[in-house]
Amino acid sequence: MEFRLTEDQQALRNGVRELLAGRYGREALRASLDAPAAVDRRLWRELGDAGFFSLRLSGERGGVGLGMPEAVLVFEEAGRALLPGPLVATHLAAGVVPGAAEGRAVVTAYDLPGGLVAYLAEADAVLGAGAPVDGTPTASVDPLTPLHRVAGAGGGDGAGGGDGAGGGRGSGAYREEGALLTAALQLGGALRTVELAVEHARTREQFGQPIGAFQAVKHLCARMLVRAELARAAVYAAAVTGDPGEIRGAKLLADDAAVRGARDCLQVHGGMGFTWEADVHLYLKRAWLRAEQWLTAAEAEEALAAELAAEPEGGAG
């Protein structure tokens, strides 16, 4: 089967890329590092007006009426731009939490292990929580993702009641959709680090020629691209089928592409990639954090192994 984006899907992706380039380009990204709050409320409302959070709500409920494949494309672009904020949780809360669909409310979720909740101080609600949630600020590897530690959050009902999987983090429906949308964010970051590595390899010169002419650098960039394209195929397929096993595989591949891709991008940049002024380290830090959201590698591997080991109903006689 040959899978191609429709003209409408391509237009959607291009429109979101243009929107984010205009409202959250590199200058805005760097300015966010010095901002007192992690969520830009004005941008959040603009995202709501553009249908970012209501994308999958029906027209009768004030939404756009599209599906998960389109949502994956939108979140891929958000990951590419390194857009901060609890995007996944607010999207999942559209139609459930008042104001979430329109971007008037910021919604977070119990999507991290160890009782950690992202953007708790900036959030108007926690997905699935029936009462106000208090937490203690704690250090975060990502400077644009503040964290709080909430007592009991890692083993309670989670986002919407819990199903026992992964220490109670998220109900089944929320968790699968959250994992897939987070995989799309990771995919966007992975693809962007490929671009950053190739751009640097073309312009940075050593010994009188671009470093991209050296075999070692070529191999790094090629491996980054292969991992990113494998993740893209898996994420797109899971968005179409909605199969839980494919979602787990997509999250595994996207996490791997994002984390290893950012590391390889740092390697291509050399010493300057580790400096605060470079953007590469921001992609790596965000990839580390997203790899822990909704579904970790260990959880996905265990679930996939159990699925593969399970005997088909009726068995082979």
Tab-separated table of C-alpha atoms in Angstrom, residues 72 76 178-191 193 224 226-236 238 246-262 283 286-288 290-292 295 297 300:
chain	number	residue	atom	x	y	z
A	72	VAL	CA	-0.492	13.806	14.287
A	76	GLU	CA	4.590	16.928	14.433
A	178	GLY	CA	-1.479	10.788	24.611
A	179	ALA	CA	1.327	8.398	23.737
A	180	LEU	CA	0.657	8.740	20.004
A	181	LEU	CA	0.466	12.529	20.070
A	182	THR	CA	3.660	12.656	22.127
A	183	ALA	CA	5.277	10.358	19.569
A	184	ALA	CA	4.273	12.905	16.914
A	185	LEU	CA	5.972	15.652	18.937
A	186	GLN	CA	9.085	13.486	19.154
A	187	LEU	CA	8.945	12.867	15.414
A	188	GLY	CA	8.889	16.587	14.721
A	189	GLY	CA	11.895	17.112	16.964
A	190	ALA	CA	13.767	14.257	15.297
A	191	LEU	CA	13.142	15.636	11.817
A	193	THR	CA	17.511	17.853	14.357
A	224	MET	CA	19.535	10.263	11.879
A	226	VAL	CA	16.790	6.647	8.686
A	227	ARG	CA	15.617	6.628	12.314
A	228	ALA	CA	13.386	9.653	11.725
A	229	GLU	CA	11.786	8.192	8.606
A	230	LEU	CA	11.149	4.846	10.317
A	231	ALA	CA	9.497	6.723	13.169
A	232	ARG	CA	7.454	8.762	10.706
A	233	ALA	CA	6.117	5.620	9.027
A	234	ALA	CA	5.244	4.061	12.387
A	235	VAL	CA	3.546	7.189	13.762
A	236	TYR	CA	1.498	7.759	10.614
A	238	ALA	CA	-0.599	4.082	14.134
A	246	GLU	CA	1.248	-0.035	16.753
A	247	ILE	CA	0.945	2.986	19.038
A	248	ARG	CA	3.435	1.416	21.442
A	249	GLY	CA	5.827	0.672	18.591
A	250	ALA	CA	5.443	4.200	17.247
A	251	LYS	CA	6.257	5.720	20.638
A	252	LEU	CA	9.334	3.498	20.967
A	253	LEU	CA	10.648	4.426	17.529
A	254	ALA	CA	9.849	8.127	17.871
A	255	ASP	CA	11.509	8.362	21.285
A	256	ASP	CA	14.587	6.620	19.920
A	257	ALA	CA	14.719	8.866	16.848
A	258	ALA	CA	14.337	12.019	18.924
A	259	VAL	CA	16.858	11.185	21.643
A	260	ARG	CA	19.517	9.559	19.461
A	261	GLY	CA	18.968	12.092	16.720
A	262	ALA	CA	19.577	14.996	19.083
A	283	TYR	CA	15.872	19.389	21.525
A	286	ARG	CA	12.846	17.985	25.494
A	287	ALA	CA	13.287	14.535	23.925
A	288	TRP	CA	14.475	13.097	27.231
A	290	ARG	CA	8.895	13.370	26.321
A	291	ALA	CA	10.349	9.872	26.357
A	292	GLU	CA	8.948	9.578	29.891
A	295	LEU	CA	4.361	5.643	27.878
A	297	ALA	CA	10.211	2.591	26.651
A	300	ALA	CA	6.009	-0.187	25.799
